[in-house]
């Protein structure tokens, strides 16, 4: 028995490898959270850009407040740049009722534009 133990090769313990793996996993998690933060800041800058474009196009200097929500009854392409293209069933935020037959709305992507009241369902 003494000879067998003397020539026996010792294997490293697996604990060190597991600790390294856990450390590596935590590093990967922090890198992922950095990318998530970067993505949300990109979305925020895109929304700010849309809002700035809206304020310039519509000469809107008041605070943007949502008066209510409406659902588009049918799909309508935009005829002018100021019009908001609609898809059937799309949910819109009503921002302002400027003209008698049209309202300013915002869609889920953050784009603003005029929408005719006849294309909306306010329920």
Short mmCIF file of N, CA and C in Angstrom, two decimals:
data_model
loop_
_atom_site.label_atom_id
_atom_site.label_comp_id
_atom_site.label_asym_id
_atom_site.label_seq_id
_atom_site.Cartn_x
_atom_site.Cartn_y
_atom_site.Cartn_z
N UNK A 1 0.80 -1.20 0.00
CA UNK A 1 0.00 0.00 0.00
C UNK A 1 0.85 1.26 0.00
N UNK A 2 1.92 1.30 0.67
CA UNK A 2 2.78 2.47 0.75
C UNK A 2 3.34 2.85 -0.61
N UNK A 3 3.73 1.85 -1.43
CA UNK A 3 4.24 2.13 -2.76
C UNK A 3 3.16 2.74 -3.64
N UNK A 4 1.94 2.24 -3.58
CA UNK A 4 0.84 2.74 -4.41
C UNK A 4 0.55 4.21 -4.12
N UNK A 5 0.56 4.58 -2.86
CA UNK A 5 0.26 5.97 -2.50
C UNK A 5 1.37 6.91 -2.96
N UNK A 6 2.60 6.42 -2.95
CA UNK A 6 3.72 7.25 -3.31
C UNK A 6 3.70 7.60 -4.80
N UNK A 7 3.28 6.71 -5.65
CA UNK A 7 3.27 6.94 -7.09
C UNK A 7 1.93 7.45 -7.61
N UNK A 8 1.07 7.72 -6.75
CA UNK A 8 -0.27 8.17 -7.13
C UNK A 8 -0.24 9.65 -7.53
N UNK A 9 -0.89 9.98 -8.62
CA UNK A 9 -0.95 11.36 -9.09
C UNK A 9 -2.12 12.05 -8.41
N UNK A 10 -1.83 13.21 -7.85
CA UNK A 10 -2.91 13.93 -7.18
C UNK A 10 -3.63 14.83 -8.16
N UNK A 11 -4.94 14.80 -8.10
CA UNK A 11 -5.77 15.62 -8.98
C UNK A 11 -6.13 16.91 -8.25
N UNK A 12 -6.18 18.04 -8.95
CA UNK A 12 -6.57 19.29 -8.28
C UNK A 12 -8.04 19.22 -7.87
N UNK A 13 -8.34 19.97 -6.83
CA UNK A 13 -9.72 19.97 -6.35
C UNK A 13 -10.59 20.76 -7.30
N UNK A 14 -11.84 20.38 -7.43
CA UNK A 14 -12.77 21.03 -8.35
C UNK A 14 -13.30 22.35 -7.81
N UNK A 15 -13.11 22.58 -6.53
CA UNK A 15 -13.62 23.81 -5.93
C UNK A 15 -13.05 25.05 -6.59
N UNK A 16 -11.78 25.05 -6.90
CA UNK A 16 -11.13 26.21 -7.52
C UNK A 16 -11.75 26.49 -8.88
N UNK A 17 -12.03 25.47 -9.64
CA UNK A 17 -12.64 25.65 -10.95
C UNK A 17 -14.05 26.20 -10.81
N UNK A 18 -14.78 25.73 -9.81
CA UNK A 18 -16.14 26.20 -9.59
C UNK A 18 -16.13 27.67 -9.17
N UNK A 19 -15.19 28.05 -8.30
CA UNK A 19 -15.09 29.46 -7.89
C UNK A 19 -14.79 30.34 -9.09
N UNK A 20 -13.90 29.89 -9.95
CA UNK A 20 -13.56 30.66 -11.15
C UNK A 20 -14.78 30.80 -12.04
N UNK A 21 -15.54 29.73 -12.15
CA UNK A 21 -16.75 29.75 -12.98
C UNK A 21 -17.76 30.74 -12.42
N UNK A 22 -17.95 30.75 -11.10
CA UNK A 22 -18.87 31.70 -10.48
C UNK A 22 -18.41 33.14 -10.70
N UNK A 23 -17.12 33.37 -10.58
CA UNK A 23 -16.56 34.70 -10.79
C UNK A 23 -16.79 35.14 -12.22
N UNK A 24 -16.56 34.22 -13.15
CA UNK A 24 -16.76 34.52 -14.57
C UNK A 24 -18.22 34.83 -14.87
N UNK A 25 -19.12 34.09 -14.22
CA UNK A 25 -20.55 34.31 -14.42
C UNK A 25 -20.94 35.71 -13.94
N UNK A 26 -20.42 36.14 -12.80
CA UNK A 26 -20.76 37.47 -12.29
C UNK A 26 -20.21 38.56 -13.22
N UNK A 27 -19.06 38.34 -13.82
CA UNK A 27 -18.50 39.31 -14.78
C UNK A 27 -19.41 39.39 -16.00
N UNK A 28 -19.88 38.25 -16.50
CA UNK A 28 -20.79 38.23 -17.65
C UNK A 28 -22.08 38.98 -17.33
N UNK A 29 -22.60 38.81 -16.11
CA UNK A 29 -23.83 39.50 -15.72
C UNK A 29 -23.65 41.01 -15.74
N UNK A 30 -22.52 41.50 -15.25
CA UNK A 30 -22.30 42.94 -15.24
C UNK A 30 -22.16 43.47 -16.66
N UNK A 31 -21.51 42.71 -17.55
CA UNK A 31 -21.40 43.14 -18.94
C UNK A 31 -22.77 43.22 -19.58
N UNK A 32 -23.62 42.26 -19.30
CA UNK A 32 -24.97 42.27 -19.86
C UNK A 32 -25.76 43.46 -19.36
N UNK A 33 -25.62 43.79 -18.09
CA UNK A 33 -26.37 44.93 -17.56
C UNK A 33 -25.88 46.23 -18.18
N UNK A 34 -24.61 46.32 -18.53
CA UNK A 34 -24.09 47.51 -19.21
C UNK A 34 -24.76 47.65 -20.56
N UNK A 35 -24.89 46.56 -21.30
CA UNK A 35 -25.52 46.62 -22.61
C UNK A 35 -26.99 46.98 -22.48
N UNK A 36 -27.69 46.48 -21.47
CA UNK A 36 -29.09 46.82 -21.27
C UNK A 36 -29.23 48.31 -21.00
N UNK A 37 -28.33 48.86 -20.20
CA UNK A 37 -28.37 50.28 -19.89
C UNK A 37 -28.17 51.09 -21.16
N UNK A 38 -27.23 50.65 -21.98
CA UNK A 38 -26.93 51.35 -23.22
C UNK A 38 -28.14 51.33 -24.15
N UNK A 39 -28.82 50.20 -24.21
CA UNK A 39 -29.99 50.06 -25.07
C UNK A 39 -31.10 50.99 -24.62
N UNK A 40 -31.35 51.06 -23.34
CA UNK A 40 -32.42 51.93 -22.84
C UNK A 40 -32.08 53.39 -23.08
N UNK A 41 -30.82 53.76 -22.99
CA UNK A 41 -30.44 55.14 -23.26
C UNK A 41 -30.62 55.47 -24.74
N UNK A 42 -30.39 54.49 -25.62
CA UNK A 42 -30.62 54.69 -27.05
C UNK A 42 -32.11 54.91 -27.32
N UNK A 43 -32.96 54.12 -26.66
CA UNK A 43 -34.40 54.28 -26.83
C UNK A 43 -34.84 55.64 -26.31
N UNK A 44 -34.27 56.06 -25.21
CA UNK A 44 -34.63 57.36 -24.63
C UNK A 44 -34.22 58.49 -25.57
N UNK A 45 -33.04 58.39 -26.15
CA UNK A 45 -32.59 59.43 -27.07
C UNK A 45 -33.45 59.47 -28.33
N UNK A 46 -33.93 58.29 -28.77
CA UNK A 46 -34.82 58.23 -29.93
C UNK A 46 -36.14 58.91 -29.61
N UNK A 47 -36.68 58.66 -28.40
CA UNK A 47 -37.93 59.30 -27.99
C UNK A 47 -37.75 60.81 -27.88
N UNK A 48 -36.60 61.25 -27.36
CA UNK A 48 -36.33 62.69 -27.27
C UNK A 48 -36.25 63.31 -28.66
N UNK A 49 -35.65 62.59 -29.59
CA UNK A 49 -35.54 63.09 -30.96
C UNK A 49 -36.93 63.23 -31.59
N UNK A 50 -37.80 62.23 -31.37
CA UNK A 50 -39.17 62.29 -31.90
C UNK A 50 -39.94 63.46 -31.29
N UNK A 51 -39.75 63.68 -29.98
CA UNK A 51 -40.43 64.78 -29.31
C UNK A 51 -39.93 66.13 -29.85
N UNK A 52 -38.65 66.24 -30.07
CA UNK A 52 -38.09 67.48 -30.61
C UNK A 52 -38.63 67.75 -32.01
N UNK A 53 -38.69 66.72 -32.84
CA UNK A 53 -39.24 66.84 -34.18
C UNK A 53 -40.72 67.25 -34.12
N UNK A 54 -41.46 66.66 -33.19
CA UNK A 54 -42.87 67.00 -33.00
C UNK A 54 -43.03 68.48 -32.63
N UNK A 55 -42.24 68.95 -31.70
CA UNK A 55 -42.33 70.35 -31.26
C UNK A 55 -42.00 71.31 -32.40
N UNK A 56 -41.02 70.95 -33.23
CA UNK A 56 -40.67 71.81 -34.36
C UNK A 56 -41.75 71.79 -35.43
N UNK A 57 -42.26 70.61 -35.76
CA UNK A 57 -43.24 70.47 -36.83
C UNK A 57 -44.57 71.13 -36.48
N UNK A 58 -45.04 70.90 -35.26
CA UNK A 58 -46.36 71.39 -34.86
C UNK A 58 -46.29 72.72 -34.09
N UNK A 59 -45.08 73.26 -33.91
CA UNK A 59 -44.88 74.48 -33.12
C UNK A 59 -45.60 74.37 -31.78
N UNK A 60 -45.35 73.28 -31.09
CA UNK A 60 -46.02 72.94 -29.83
C UNK A 60 -45.07 73.27 -28.69
N UNK A 61 -45.41 74.29 -27.90
CA UNK A 61 -44.52 74.71 -26.81
C UNK A 61 -45.08 74.39 -25.43
N UNK A 62 -46.25 73.80 -25.38
CA UNK A 62 -46.85 73.44 -24.08
C UNK A 62 -46.32 72.08 -23.61
N UNK A 63 -46.68 71.76 -22.37
CA UNK A 63 -46.30 70.45 -21.81
C UNK A 63 -47.09 69.36 -22.52
N UNK A 64 -46.43 68.26 -22.83
CA UNK A 64 -47.09 67.14 -23.50
C UNK A 64 -47.80 66.31 -22.44
N UNK A 65 -49.13 66.35 -22.47
CA UNK A 65 -49.94 65.58 -21.52
C UNK A 65 -50.87 64.67 -22.30
N UNK A 66 -51.05 63.46 -21.80
CA UNK A 66 -51.95 62.51 -22.45
C UNK A 66 -53.36 62.76 -21.93
N UNK A 67 -54.26 63.14 -22.84
CA UNK A 67 -55.65 63.40 -22.47
C UNK A 67 -56.46 62.12 -22.36
N UNK A 68 -56.12 61.13 -23.14
CA UNK A 68 -56.83 59.85 -23.13
C UNK A 68 -56.17 58.90 -24.11
N UNK A 69 -56.77 57.72 -24.22
CA UNK A 69 -56.27 56.73 -25.17
C UNK A 69 -57.37 56.38 -26.14
N UNK A 70 -56.98 55.98 -27.33
CA UNK A 70 -57.93 55.58 -28.36
C UNK A 70 -57.32 54.43 -29.15
N UNK A 71 -58.19 53.70 -29.83
CA UNK A 71 -57.75 52.57 -30.65
C UNK A 71 -58.13 52.85 -32.10
N UNK A 72 -57.20 52.58 -33.00
CA UNK A 72 -57.45 52.79 -34.43
C UNK A 72 -58.40 51.72 -34.94
N UNK A 73 -59.45 52.15 -35.63
CA UNK A 73 -60.43 51.19 -36.15
C UNK A 73 -59.97 50.54 -37.45
N UNK A 74 -59.19 51.26 -38.25
CA UNK A 74 -58.72 50.71 -39.53
C UNK A 74 -57.34 51.25 -39.85
N UNK A 75 -56.70 50.62 -40.80
CA UNK A 75 -55.37 51.06 -41.23
C UNK A 75 -55.50 52.23 -42.21
N UNK A 76 -54.71 53.25 -41.97
CA UNK A 76 -54.74 54.44 -42.82
C UNK A 76 -53.30 54.89 -43.08
N UNK A 77 -52.88 54.97 -44.34
CA UNK A 77 -51.54 55.50 -44.62
C UNK A 77 -51.54 57.01 -44.45
N UNK A 78 -50.38 57.58 -44.24
CA UNK A 78 -50.31 59.03 -44.05
C UNK A 78 -50.20 59.72 -45.40
N UNK A 79 -51.03 60.75 -45.60
CA UNK A 79 -51.01 61.51 -46.85
C UNK A 79 -49.98 62.63 -46.79
N UNK A 80 -49.82 63.23 -45.61
CA UNK A 80 -48.86 64.32 -45.41
C UNK A 80 -47.84 63.90 -44.36
N UNK A 81 -46.81 64.69 -44.23
CA UNK A 81 -45.79 64.40 -43.22
C UNK A 81 -46.34 64.57 -41.81
N UNK A 82 -47.28 65.49 -41.64
CA UNK A 82 -47.83 65.77 -40.32
C UNK A 82 -48.84 64.71 -39.87
N UNK A 83 -49.32 63.87 -40.80
CA UNK A 83 -50.28 62.82 -40.45
C UNK A 83 -49.56 61.60 -39.88
N UNK A 84 -50.23 60.93 -38.98
CA UNK A 84 -49.68 59.72 -38.36
C UNK A 84 -50.26 58.50 -39.06
N UNK A 85 -49.43 57.63 -39.65
CA UNK A 85 -49.96 56.41 -40.27
C UNK A 85 -50.50 55.46 -39.20
N UNK A 86 -51.63 54.84 -39.49
CA UNK A 86 -52.29 53.96 -38.52
C UNK A 86 -52.32 52.52 -39.03
N UNK A 87 -52.31 51.58 -38.08
CA UNK A 87 -52.61 50.19 -38.37
C UNK A 87 -53.83 49.81 -37.54
N UNK A 88 -54.66 48.94 -38.07
CA UNK A 88 -55.89 48.57 -37.39
C UNK A 88 -55.60 47.96 -36.03
N UNK A 89 -56.28 48.43 -34.99
CA UNK A 89 -56.12 47.91 -33.64
C UNK A 89 -55.01 48.54 -32.85
N UNK A 90 -54.28 49.47 -33.43
CA UNK A 90 -53.16 50.12 -32.75
C UNK A 90 -53.68 51.06 -31.66
N UNK A 91 -53.02 51.05 -30.51
CA UNK A 91 -53.40 51.91 -29.39
C UNK A 91 -52.62 53.23 -29.48
N UNK A 92 -53.34 54.34 -29.34
CA UNK A 92 -52.74 55.66 -29.46
C UNK A 92 -53.03 56.49 -28.22
N UNK A 93 -52.10 57.37 -27.86
CA UNK A 93 -52.30 58.34 -26.79
C UNK A 93 -52.75 59.65 -27.43
N UNK A 94 -53.88 60.18 -26.98
CA UNK A 94 -54.38 61.45 -27.49
C UNK A 94 -53.69 62.57 -26.71
N UNK A 95 -52.97 63.44 -27.44
CA UNK A 95 -52.20 64.51 -26.82
C UNK A 95 -52.99 65.81 -26.78
N UNK A 96 -53.61 66.17 -27.91
CA UNK A 96 -54.29 67.46 -27.98
C UNK A 96 -55.35 67.41 -29.08
N UNK A 97 -56.45 68.11 -28.87
CA UNK A 97 -57.51 68.24 -29.87
C UNK A 97 -57.42 69.65 -30.45
N UNK A 98 -56.61 69.82 -31.48
CA UNK A 98 -56.33 71.14 -32.04
C UNK A 98 -57.42 71.55 -33.01
N UNK A 99 -57.67 70.74 -34.01
CA UNK A 99 -58.66 71.06 -35.02
C UNK A 99 -59.96 70.36 -34.69
N UNK A 100 -61.06 70.78 -35.36
CA UNK A 100 -62.38 70.21 -35.06
C UNK A 100 -62.51 68.75 -35.41
N UNK A 101 -61.89 68.28 -36.50
CA UNK A 101 -62.07 66.91 -36.95
C UNK A 101 -60.81 66.05 -36.80
N UNK A 102 -59.75 66.62 -36.23
CA UNK A 102 -58.49 65.88 -36.06
C UNK A 102 -57.93 66.12 -34.67
N UNK A 103 -57.15 65.14 -34.20
CA UNK A 103 -56.48 65.25 -32.91
C UNK A 103 -55.00 64.89 -33.11
N UNK A 104 -54.15 65.37 -32.21
CA UNK A 104 -52.74 64.99 -32.24
C UNK A 104 -52.59 63.75 -31.36
N UNK A 105 -51.99 62.71 -31.93
CA UNK A 105 -51.82 61.44 -31.21
C UNK A 105 -50.36 61.02 -31.24
N UNK A 106 -50.04 60.09 -30.33
CA UNK A 106 -48.71 59.48 -30.26
C UNK A 106 -48.90 57.97 -30.29
N UNK A 107 -48.13 57.27 -31.12
CA UNK A 107 -48.23 55.81 -31.17
C UNK A 107 -47.22 55.16 -30.23
N UNK A 108 -47.15 53.85 -30.22
CA UNK A 108 -46.28 53.11 -29.30
C UNK A 108 -44.79 53.34 -29.61
N UNK A 109 -44.46 53.66 -30.85
CA UNK A 109 -43.06 53.91 -31.22
C UNK A 109 -42.62 55.32 -30.86
N UNK A 110 -43.54 56.17 -30.40
CA UNK A 110 -43.20 57.52 -29.99
C UNK A 110 -43.38 58.56 -31.08
N UNK A 111 -43.93 58.18 -32.22
CA UNK A 111 -44.17 59.13 -33.30
C UNK A 111 -45.46 59.90 -33.06
N UNK A 112 -45.47 61.18 -33.44
CA UNK A 112 -46.61 62.06 -33.26
C UNK A 112 -47.20 62.41 -34.62
N UNK A 113 -48.49 62.76 -34.63
CA UNK A 113 -49.10 63.23 -35.87
C UNK A 113 -50.59 63.43 -35.71
N UNK A 114 -51.18 64.06 -36.74
CA UNK A 114 -52.62 64.26 -36.78
C UNK A 114 -53.33 62.97 -37.16
N UNK A 115 -54.47 62.72 -36.52
CA UNK A 115 -55.32 61.58 -36.85
C UNK A 115 -56.75 62.08 -36.88
N UNK A 116 -57.50 61.69 -37.91
CA UNK A 116 -58.91 62.08 -37.99
C UNK A 116 -59.70 61.33 -36.92
N UNK A 117 -60.66 62.03 -36.33
CA UNK A 117 -61.47 61.45 -35.25
C UNK A 117 -62.29 60.27 -35.75
N UNK A 118 -62.68 60.30 -37.02
CA UNK A 118 -63.51 59.23 -37.57
C UNK A 118 -62.78 57.89 -37.64
N UNK A 119 -61.44 57.89 -37.57
CA UNK A 119 -60.66 56.65 -37.62
C UNK A 119 -60.40 56.08 -36.22
N UNK A 120 -60.84 56.76 -35.17
CA UNK A 120 -60.52 56.35 -33.79
C UNK A 120 -61.75 55.86 -33.05
N UNK A 121 -61.51 54.95 -32.11
CA UNK A 121 -62.54 54.46 -31.21
C UNK A 121 -62.07 54.82 -29.80
N UNK A 122 -62.84 55.63 -29.07
CA UNK A 122 -62.42 56.15 -27.77
C UNK A 122 -62.88 55.29 -26.60
N UNK A 123 -63.39 54.12 -26.80
CA UNK A 123 -63.82 53.29 -25.68
C UNK A 123 -62.68 52.71 -24.93
#
